[in-house]
Coordinates of C-alpha atoms and ligand atoms in Angstrom, one line a residue:
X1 CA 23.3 -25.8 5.6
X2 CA 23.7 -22.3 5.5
X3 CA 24.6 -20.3 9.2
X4 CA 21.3 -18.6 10.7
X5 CA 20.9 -14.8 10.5
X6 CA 20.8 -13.0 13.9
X7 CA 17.6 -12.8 14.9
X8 CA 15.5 -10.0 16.4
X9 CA 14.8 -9.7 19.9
X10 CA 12.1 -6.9 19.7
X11 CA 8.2 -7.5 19.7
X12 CA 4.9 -6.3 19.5
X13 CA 3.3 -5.8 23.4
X14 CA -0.2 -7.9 22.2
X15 CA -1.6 -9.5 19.5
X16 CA -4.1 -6.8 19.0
X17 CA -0.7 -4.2 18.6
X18 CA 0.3 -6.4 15.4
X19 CA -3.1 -6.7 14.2
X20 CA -3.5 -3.0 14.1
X21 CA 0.4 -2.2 13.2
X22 CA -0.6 -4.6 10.5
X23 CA -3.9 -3.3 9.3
X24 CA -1.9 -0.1 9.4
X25 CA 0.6 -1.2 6.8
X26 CA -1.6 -2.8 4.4
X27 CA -4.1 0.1 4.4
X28 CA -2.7 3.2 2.9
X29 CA -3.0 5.5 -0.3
X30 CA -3.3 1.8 -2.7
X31 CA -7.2 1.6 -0.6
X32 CA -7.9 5.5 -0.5
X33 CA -6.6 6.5 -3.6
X34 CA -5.1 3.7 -5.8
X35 CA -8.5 1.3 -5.2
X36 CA -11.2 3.4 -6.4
X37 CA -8.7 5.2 -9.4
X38 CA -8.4 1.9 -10.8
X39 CA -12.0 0.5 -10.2
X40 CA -13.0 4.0 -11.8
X41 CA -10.8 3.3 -15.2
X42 CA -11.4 -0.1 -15.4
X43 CA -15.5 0.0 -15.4
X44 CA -16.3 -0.9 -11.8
X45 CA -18.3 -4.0 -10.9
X46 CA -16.5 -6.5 -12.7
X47 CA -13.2 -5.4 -11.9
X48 CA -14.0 -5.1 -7.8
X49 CA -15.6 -8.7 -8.3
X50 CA -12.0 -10.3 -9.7
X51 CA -10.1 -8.1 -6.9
X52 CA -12.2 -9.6 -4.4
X53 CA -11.3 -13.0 -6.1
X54 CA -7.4 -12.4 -6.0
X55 CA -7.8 -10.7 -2.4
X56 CA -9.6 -14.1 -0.9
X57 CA -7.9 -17.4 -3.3
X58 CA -4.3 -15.4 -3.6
X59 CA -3.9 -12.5 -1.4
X60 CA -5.1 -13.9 1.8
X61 CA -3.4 -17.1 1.3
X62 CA -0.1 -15.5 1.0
X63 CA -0.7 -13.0 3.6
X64 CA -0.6 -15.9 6.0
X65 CA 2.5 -17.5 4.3
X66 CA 4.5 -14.1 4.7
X67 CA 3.7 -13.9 8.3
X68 CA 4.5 -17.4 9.1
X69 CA 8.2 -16.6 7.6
X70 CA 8.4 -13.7 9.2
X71 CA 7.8 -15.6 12.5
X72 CA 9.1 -18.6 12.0
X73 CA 12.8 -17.1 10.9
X74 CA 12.3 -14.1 13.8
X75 CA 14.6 -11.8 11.2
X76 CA 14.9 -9.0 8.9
X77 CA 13.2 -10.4 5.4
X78 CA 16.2 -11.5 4.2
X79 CA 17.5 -13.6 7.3
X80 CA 14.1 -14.8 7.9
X81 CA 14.0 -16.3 4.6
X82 CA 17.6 -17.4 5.2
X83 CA 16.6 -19.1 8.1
X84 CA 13.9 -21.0 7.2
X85 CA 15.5 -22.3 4.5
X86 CA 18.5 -23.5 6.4
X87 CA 16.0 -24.9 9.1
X88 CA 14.2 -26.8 6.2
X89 CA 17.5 -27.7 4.3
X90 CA 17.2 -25.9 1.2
X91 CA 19.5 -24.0 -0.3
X92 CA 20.4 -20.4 1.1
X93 CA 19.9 -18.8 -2.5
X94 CA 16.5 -18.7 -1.2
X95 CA 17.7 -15.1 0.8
X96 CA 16.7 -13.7 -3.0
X97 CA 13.4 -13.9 -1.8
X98 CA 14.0 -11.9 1.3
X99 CA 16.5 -9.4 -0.9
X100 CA 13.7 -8.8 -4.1
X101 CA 11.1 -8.0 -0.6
X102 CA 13.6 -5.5 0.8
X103 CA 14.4 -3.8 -2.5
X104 CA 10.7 -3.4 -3.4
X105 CA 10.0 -1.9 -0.1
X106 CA 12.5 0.6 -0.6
X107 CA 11.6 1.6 -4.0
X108 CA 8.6 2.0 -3.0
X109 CA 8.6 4.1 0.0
X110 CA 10.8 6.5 -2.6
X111 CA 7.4 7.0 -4.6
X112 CA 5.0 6.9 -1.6
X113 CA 6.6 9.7 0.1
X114 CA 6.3 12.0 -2.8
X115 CA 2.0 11.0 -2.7
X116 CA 1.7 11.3 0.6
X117 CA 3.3 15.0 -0.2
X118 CA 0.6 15.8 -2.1
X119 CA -1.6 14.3 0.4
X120 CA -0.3 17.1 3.2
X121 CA 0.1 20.0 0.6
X122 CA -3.9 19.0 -0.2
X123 CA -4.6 18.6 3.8
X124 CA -2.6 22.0 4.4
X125 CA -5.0 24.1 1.7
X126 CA -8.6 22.4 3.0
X127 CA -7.4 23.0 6.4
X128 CA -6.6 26.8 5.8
X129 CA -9.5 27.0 3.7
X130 CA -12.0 25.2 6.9
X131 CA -10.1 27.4 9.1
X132 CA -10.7 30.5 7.4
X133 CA -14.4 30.0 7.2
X134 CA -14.4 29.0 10.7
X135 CA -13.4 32.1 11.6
X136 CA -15.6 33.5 9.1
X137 CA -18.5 32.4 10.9
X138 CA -19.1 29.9 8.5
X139 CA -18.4 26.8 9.6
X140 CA -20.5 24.8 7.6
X141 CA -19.4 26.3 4.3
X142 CA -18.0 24.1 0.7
X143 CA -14.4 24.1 0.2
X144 CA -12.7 26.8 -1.3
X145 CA -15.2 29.2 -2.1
X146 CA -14.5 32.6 -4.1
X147 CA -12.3 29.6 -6.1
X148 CA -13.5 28.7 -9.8
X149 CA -13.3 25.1 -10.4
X150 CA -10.7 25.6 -12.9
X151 CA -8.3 27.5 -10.3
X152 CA -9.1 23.9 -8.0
X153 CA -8.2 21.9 -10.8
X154 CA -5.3 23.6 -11.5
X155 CA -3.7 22.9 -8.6
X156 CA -2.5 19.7 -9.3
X157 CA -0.5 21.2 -12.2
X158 CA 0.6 24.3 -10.2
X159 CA 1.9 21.2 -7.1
X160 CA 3.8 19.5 -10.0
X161 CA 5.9 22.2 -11.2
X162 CA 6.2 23.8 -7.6
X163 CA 9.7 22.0 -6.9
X164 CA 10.6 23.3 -3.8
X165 CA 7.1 22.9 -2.3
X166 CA 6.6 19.4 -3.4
X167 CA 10.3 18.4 -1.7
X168 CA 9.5 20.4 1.1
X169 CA 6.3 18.5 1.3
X170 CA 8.1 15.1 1.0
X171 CA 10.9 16.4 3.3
X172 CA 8.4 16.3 5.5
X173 CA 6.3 13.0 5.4
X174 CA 10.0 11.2 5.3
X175 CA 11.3 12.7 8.2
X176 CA 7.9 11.9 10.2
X177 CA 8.4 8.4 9.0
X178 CA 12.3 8.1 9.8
X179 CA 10.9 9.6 13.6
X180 CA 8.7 6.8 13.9
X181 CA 11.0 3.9 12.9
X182 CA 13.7 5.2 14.7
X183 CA 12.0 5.1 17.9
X184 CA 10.9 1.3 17.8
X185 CA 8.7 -1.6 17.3
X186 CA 6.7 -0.7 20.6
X187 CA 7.3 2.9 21.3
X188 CA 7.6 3.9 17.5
X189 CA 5.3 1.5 15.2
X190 CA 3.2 0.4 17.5
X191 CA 2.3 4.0 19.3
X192 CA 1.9 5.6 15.9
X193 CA -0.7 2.5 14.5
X194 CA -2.8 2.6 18.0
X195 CA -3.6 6.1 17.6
X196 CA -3.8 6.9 13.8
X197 CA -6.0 3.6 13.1
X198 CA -9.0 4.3 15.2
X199 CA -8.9 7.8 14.8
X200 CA -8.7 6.2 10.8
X201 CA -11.9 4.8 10.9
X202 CA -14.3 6.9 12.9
X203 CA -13.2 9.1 9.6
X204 CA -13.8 6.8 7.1
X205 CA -17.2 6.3 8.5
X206 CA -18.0 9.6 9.2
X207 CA -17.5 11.0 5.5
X208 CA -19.0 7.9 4.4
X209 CA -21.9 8.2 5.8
X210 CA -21.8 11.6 4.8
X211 CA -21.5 10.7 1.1
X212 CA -24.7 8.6 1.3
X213 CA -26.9 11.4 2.9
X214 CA -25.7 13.7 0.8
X215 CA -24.2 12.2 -2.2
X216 CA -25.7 10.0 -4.9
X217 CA -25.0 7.1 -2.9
X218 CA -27.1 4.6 -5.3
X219 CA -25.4 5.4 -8.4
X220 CA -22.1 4.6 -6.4
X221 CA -23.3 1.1 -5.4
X222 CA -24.8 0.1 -9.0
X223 CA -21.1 1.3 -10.5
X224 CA -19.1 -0.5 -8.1
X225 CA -21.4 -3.5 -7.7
X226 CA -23.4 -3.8 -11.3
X227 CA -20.5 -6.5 -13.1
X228 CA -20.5 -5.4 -17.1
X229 CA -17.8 -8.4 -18.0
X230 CA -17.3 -7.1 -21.3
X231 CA -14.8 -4.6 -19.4
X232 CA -12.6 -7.4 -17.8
X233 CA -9.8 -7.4 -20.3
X234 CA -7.0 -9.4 -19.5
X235 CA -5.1 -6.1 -18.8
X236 CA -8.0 -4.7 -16.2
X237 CA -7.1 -8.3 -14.5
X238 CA -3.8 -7.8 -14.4
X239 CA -4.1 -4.3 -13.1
X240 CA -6.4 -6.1 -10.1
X241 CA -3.9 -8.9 -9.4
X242 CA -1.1 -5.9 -8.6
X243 CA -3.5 -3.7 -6.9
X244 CA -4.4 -7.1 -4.4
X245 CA -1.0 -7.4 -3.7
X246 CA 0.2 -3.6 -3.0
X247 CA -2.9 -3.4 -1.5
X248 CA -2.0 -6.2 1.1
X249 CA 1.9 -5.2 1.5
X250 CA 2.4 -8.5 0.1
X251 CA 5.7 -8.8 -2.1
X252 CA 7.5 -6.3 -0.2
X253 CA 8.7 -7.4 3.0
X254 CA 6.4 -5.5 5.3
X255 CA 4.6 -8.6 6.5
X256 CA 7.1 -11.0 7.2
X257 CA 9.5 -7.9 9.2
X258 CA 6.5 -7.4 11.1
X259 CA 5.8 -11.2 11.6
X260 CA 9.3 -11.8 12.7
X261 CA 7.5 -9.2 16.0
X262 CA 4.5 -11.9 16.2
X263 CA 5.1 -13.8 19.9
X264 CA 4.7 -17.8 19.6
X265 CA 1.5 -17.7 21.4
X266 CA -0.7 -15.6 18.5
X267 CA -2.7 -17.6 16.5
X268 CA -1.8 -16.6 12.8
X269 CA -4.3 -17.9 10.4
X270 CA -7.5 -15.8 12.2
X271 CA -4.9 -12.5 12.2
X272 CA -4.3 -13.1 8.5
X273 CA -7.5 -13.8 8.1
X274 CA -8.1 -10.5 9.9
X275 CA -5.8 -8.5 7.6
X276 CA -7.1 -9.2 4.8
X277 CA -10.5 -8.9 5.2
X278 CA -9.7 -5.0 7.0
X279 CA -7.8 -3.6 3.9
X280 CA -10.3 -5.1 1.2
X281 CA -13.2 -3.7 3.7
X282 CA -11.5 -0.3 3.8
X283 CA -11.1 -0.7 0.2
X284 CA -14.6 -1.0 -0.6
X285 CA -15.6 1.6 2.1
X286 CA -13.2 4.1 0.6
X287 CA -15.1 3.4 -2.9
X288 CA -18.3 4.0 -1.1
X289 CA -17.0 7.5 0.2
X290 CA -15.7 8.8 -3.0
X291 CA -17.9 7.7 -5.4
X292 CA -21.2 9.1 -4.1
X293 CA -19.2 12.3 -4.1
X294 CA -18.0 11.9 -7.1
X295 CA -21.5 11.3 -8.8
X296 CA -23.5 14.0 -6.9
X297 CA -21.5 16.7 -8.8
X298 CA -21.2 14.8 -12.1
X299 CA -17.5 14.2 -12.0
X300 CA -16.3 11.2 -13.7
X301 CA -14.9 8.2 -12.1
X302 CA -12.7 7.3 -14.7
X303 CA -10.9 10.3 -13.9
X304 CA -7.4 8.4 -13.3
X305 CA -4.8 9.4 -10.7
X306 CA -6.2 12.9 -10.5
X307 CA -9.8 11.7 -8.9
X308 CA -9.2 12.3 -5.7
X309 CA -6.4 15.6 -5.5
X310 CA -7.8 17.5 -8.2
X311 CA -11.3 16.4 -9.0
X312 CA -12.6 15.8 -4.8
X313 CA -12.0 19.2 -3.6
X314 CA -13.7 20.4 -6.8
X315 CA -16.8 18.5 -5.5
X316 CA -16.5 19.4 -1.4
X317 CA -16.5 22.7 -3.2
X318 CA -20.0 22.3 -3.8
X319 CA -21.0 20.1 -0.7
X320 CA -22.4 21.3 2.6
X321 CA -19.6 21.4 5.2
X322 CA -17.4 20.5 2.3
X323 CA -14.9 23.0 3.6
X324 CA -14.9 21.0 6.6
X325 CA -15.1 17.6 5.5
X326 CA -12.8 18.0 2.6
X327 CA -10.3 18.7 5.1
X328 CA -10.9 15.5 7.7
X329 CA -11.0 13.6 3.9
X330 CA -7.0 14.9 3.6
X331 CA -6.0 14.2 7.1
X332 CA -7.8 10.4 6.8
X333 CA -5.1 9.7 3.5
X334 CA -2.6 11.1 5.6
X335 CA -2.9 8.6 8.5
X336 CA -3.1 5.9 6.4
X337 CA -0.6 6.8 4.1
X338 CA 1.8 7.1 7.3
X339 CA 1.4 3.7 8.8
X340 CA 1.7 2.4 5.5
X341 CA 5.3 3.9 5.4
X342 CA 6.2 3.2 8.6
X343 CA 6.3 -0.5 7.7
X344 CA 7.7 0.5 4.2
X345 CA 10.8 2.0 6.1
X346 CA 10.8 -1.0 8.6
X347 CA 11.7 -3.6 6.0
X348 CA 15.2 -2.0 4.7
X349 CA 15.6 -1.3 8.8
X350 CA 14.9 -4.3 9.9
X351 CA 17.6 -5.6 7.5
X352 CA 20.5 -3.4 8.5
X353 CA 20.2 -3.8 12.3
X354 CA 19.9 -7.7 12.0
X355 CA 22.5 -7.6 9.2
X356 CA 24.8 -4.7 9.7
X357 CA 24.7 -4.6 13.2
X358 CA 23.4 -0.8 12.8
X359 CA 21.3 0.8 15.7
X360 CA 18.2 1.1 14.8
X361 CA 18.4 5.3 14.2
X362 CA 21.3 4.8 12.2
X363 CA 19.8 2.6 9.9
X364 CA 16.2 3.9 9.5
X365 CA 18.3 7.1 8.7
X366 CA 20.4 5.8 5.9
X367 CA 17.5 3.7 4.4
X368 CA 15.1 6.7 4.8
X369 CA 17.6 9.2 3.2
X370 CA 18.3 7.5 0.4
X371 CA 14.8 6.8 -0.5
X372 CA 14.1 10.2 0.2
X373 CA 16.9 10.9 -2.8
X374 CA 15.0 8.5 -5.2
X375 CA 12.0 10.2 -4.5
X376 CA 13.1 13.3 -5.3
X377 CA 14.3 12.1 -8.7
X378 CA 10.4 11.2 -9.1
X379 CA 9.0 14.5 -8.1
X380 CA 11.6 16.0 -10.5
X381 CA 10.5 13.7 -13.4
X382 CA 6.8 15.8 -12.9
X383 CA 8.3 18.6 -14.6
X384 CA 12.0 19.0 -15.3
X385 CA 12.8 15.5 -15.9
X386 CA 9.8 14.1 -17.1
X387 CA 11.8 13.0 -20.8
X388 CA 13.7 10.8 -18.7
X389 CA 13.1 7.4 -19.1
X390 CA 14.8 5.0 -16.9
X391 CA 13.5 1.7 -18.4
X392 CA 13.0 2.9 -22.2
X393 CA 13.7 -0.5 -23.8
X394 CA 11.4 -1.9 -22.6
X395 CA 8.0 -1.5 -24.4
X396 CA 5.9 -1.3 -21.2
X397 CA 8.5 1.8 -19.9
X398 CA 8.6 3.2 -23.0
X399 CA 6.5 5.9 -22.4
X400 CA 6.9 6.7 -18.7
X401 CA 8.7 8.9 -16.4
X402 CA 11.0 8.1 -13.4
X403 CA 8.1 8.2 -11.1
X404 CA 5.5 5.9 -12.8
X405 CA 8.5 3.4 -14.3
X406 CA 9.5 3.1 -10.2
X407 CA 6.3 2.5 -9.7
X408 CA 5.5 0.0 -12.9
X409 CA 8.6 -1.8 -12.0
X410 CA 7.9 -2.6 -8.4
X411 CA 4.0 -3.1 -9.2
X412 CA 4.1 -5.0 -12.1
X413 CA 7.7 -6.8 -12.0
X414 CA 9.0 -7.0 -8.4
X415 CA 5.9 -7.5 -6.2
X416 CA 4.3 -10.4 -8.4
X417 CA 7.8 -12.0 -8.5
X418 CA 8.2 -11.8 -5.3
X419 CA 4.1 -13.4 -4.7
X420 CA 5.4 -15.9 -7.2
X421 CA 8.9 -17.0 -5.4
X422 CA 7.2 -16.8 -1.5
X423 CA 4.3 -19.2 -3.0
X424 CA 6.6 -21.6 -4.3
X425 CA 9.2 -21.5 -1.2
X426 CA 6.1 -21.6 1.8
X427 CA 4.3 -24.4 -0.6
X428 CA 7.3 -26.1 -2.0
X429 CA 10.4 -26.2 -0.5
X430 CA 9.6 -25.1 3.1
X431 CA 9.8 -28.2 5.5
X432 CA 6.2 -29.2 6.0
X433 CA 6.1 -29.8 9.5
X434 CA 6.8 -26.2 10.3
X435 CA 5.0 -24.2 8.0
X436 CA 2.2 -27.0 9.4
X437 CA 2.9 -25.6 12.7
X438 CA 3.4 -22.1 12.5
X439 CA -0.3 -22.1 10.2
X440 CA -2.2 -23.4 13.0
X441 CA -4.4 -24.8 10.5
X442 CA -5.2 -28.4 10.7
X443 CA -7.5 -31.3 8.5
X444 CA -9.0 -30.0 5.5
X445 CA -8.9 -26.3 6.2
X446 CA -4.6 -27.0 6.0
X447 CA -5.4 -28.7 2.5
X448 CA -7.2 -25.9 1.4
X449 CA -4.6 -23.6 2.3
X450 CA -1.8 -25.3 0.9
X451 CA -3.9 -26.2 -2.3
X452 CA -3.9 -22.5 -2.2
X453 CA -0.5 -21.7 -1.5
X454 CA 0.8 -24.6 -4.1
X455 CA -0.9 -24.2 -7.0
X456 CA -3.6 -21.6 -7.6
X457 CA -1.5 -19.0 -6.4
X458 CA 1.7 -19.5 -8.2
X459 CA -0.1 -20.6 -11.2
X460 CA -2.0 -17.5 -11.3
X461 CA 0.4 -14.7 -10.3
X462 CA 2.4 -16.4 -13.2
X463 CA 0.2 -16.2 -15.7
X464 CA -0.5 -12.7 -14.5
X465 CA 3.2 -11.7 -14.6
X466 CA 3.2 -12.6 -18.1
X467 CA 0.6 -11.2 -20.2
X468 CA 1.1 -8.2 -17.8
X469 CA 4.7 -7.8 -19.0
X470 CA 4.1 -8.8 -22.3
X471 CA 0.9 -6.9 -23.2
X472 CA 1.6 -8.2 -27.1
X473 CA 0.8 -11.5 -26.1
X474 CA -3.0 -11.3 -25.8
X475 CA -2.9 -9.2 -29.2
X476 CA -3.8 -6.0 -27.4
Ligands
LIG1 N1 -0.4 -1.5 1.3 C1 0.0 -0.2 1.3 C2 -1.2 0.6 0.6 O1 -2.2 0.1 0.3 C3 1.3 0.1 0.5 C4 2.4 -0.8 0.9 C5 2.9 -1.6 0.0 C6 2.8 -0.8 2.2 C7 3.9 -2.5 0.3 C8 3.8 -1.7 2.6 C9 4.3 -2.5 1.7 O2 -1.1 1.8 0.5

């Protein structure tokens, strides 16, 4: 037996607080930009169709699993892990769990701040732009007008070498995300996720159903929808397996630290259940905003990590109201990219004031500075550092900066291990009885789960984690 980690004594004020705090976390840049990026490169159809296949037999499953740690151990990720396993008599080597969920958190958030950057720098020049016609007397005008496409384009690369405007940019989103966290699970987390996540959707919606009035809304739905199989390579799987899990926040401590907040009454499996099905909805919804946009000027959707910064306010160029609407598009990503970090700040938080003893400001400051230093390393590797290879042994690193080898590392290594190790510790070595319990489930809808949870998952996000890492092992 290993000694129980202090638990927490904060908590959400309702079950409808988590649900959204939650919702908040899992939807973020990996729906609004990351989604339809990677459904553009990898052919559409056939590649949504597999992620809604990991999202529903892997992700949701596991969503549920995280959650029930987090609540059942009422700790940081670490202790809750800790304390399950002591509570089911296994070994407390299982905290490794907790520790690889913590770390990948905080690498991330290092990354994610930089985006999110862009993401104001972006909502900054539509807003001026809006503003200025405004004022103009033309409120309904496209985006940037007396611009050539070229000068939009070039942007990006102008951002990228621009090293004091891209830290002042992630100076910025950090220290709005250390003000959150600092101030609480229920005046902090919880305030920021009511208001940002409504005012969230009506956007979505809104430009949505502005891209299929004025976009080329049918083309959008045949490219997303239409499966061509041929283009489901074992990598473009892969690819979706990650994306279903940073999509989710799974593998990265976010859901269990806010499941530890999750009173005893809340029914889990429906709020998984819940989760889930809002990030992969917001996922799809966010395709079927850009897309149509996307097609009505003739852009291409394979455009990468570029689609939405440089090749988007190209297109609002050329939209009615784009001015406008390019602008509400910017401040959308920046909402969701916020409560996403919130909870990506919370995890390493979490951990020092259940571990350390730290107050709460003192420790979202130390694990919000640091990842703010990390991050600047990867908007340095942009431009001055960009020879820099951290991981350049390894074949799959070989090639790439600081920024995308942080962000290859936790994607491809960290977050599937960690998917791997909570599958085999909820559906193997947890004690039965209170995994049973804290589910909720009962008769065959708990088989099905724990089928799930036992063997599909771990089987799969194995195989996954293989050919992902070693590419040479498919021959391609
Ligand atoms: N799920 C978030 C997104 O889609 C990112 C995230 C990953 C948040 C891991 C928390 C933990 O943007």
């Amino acid at each position: 037996m290993v000694a129980a980690t202090h638990t927490t004594s904060e908590g959400w004020s309702s079950r409808w607080a988590f649900v959204l705090a939650a919702v908040g976390a899992a939807v973020g840049l990996g729906n609004v930009w990351r989604f339809p990026t990677l459904a553009g490169e990898n052919g559409g159809g056939a590649f949504v169709l597999f992620y809604i296949g990991c999202v529903v037999l892997i992700g949701l499953p596991l969503v549920l699993s995280e959650i029930l740690i987090g609540r059942a151990g009422r700790s940081d990720a670490v202790g809750s892990v800790r304390n399950v396993a002591a509570e089911s008599g296994r070994s407390g080597g299982w905290a490794t769990l907790g520790w690889v969920e913590v770390v990948a958190a905080f690498l991330i958030l290092s990354f994610y701040s930089v985006v999110a950057g862009w993401v104001i720098y972006y909502a900054g020049v539509m807003g001026r732009d809006f503003f200025g016609t405004l004022f103009a007397g033309a409120p309904f005008a496209g985006a940037l007008q007396g611009e050539t496409t070229e000068t939009i384009q070039q942007r990006m690369g102008d951002l990228f070498t621009n090293i004091p405007l891209l830290l002042a940019m992630h100076t910025v989103f950090m220290g709005i995300t250390f003000a959150v966290v600092a101030r609480g699970v229920h005046d902090g987390i919880e305030k920021a996720a009511t208001y940002l996540m409504p005012a969230f959707f009506v956007l979505l919606i809104a430009i949505t159903i502005y891209g299929a009035f004025l976009g080329n809304f049918a083309e959008a739905v045949a490219f997303l929808f239409t499966p061509d199989f041929s283009k489901l390579t074992a990598p473009a799987m892969n690819t979706a397996l990650g994306q279903a899990l940073f999509s989710m926040s799974l593998g990265s401590a976010a859901l269990m630290t806010y499941g530890a907040y999750v009173s005893r009454e809340t029914k889990l499996a429906p709020t998984a259940g819940m989760i889930a099905f809002a990030d992969t909805g917001v996922a799809i919804i966010a395709g079927l905003m850009i897309f149509p946009i996307v097609f009505a000027v003739g852009l291409d959707p394979a455009a990468g990590p570029t689609l939405v910064f440089q090749s988007l306010p190209a297109a609002f160029q050329q939209m009615p109201a784009g001015s406008l609407v390019g602008f509400l598009f910017f401040v959308l990503i920046f909402f969701a990219a916020l409560t996403s970090s919130i909870s990506l700040l919370e995890a390493p938080t979490s951990w020092g004031i259940n571990e350390r003893g730290w107050s709460r400001p003192k420790s979202a400051f130390i694990f919000s500075f640091s990842a703010f230093v990390i991050g600047i390393a990867c908007l340095l590797s942009l431009s001055v550092w960009s020879d820099i290879r951290l991981l350049g042994f390894w074949s799959i690193f070989a090639e790439t900066n600081i920024f995308d080898t942080i962000d290859g590392f936790t994607g491809k290594v960290m977050l599937p291990v960690a998917a791997l190790l909570t599958a085999i510790f909820v559906g193997w070595r947890a004690d039965r009885k209170l995994v049973e319990s804290e589910t909720g489930l009962e008769g065959g809808l708990f088989g099905l789960w724990r089928f799930l949870v036992c063997w599909l998952a771990p089987i799969a996000v194995a195989l996954i984690l293989v050919f992902g890492l070693f590419p040479g092992l498919l021959g391609n």
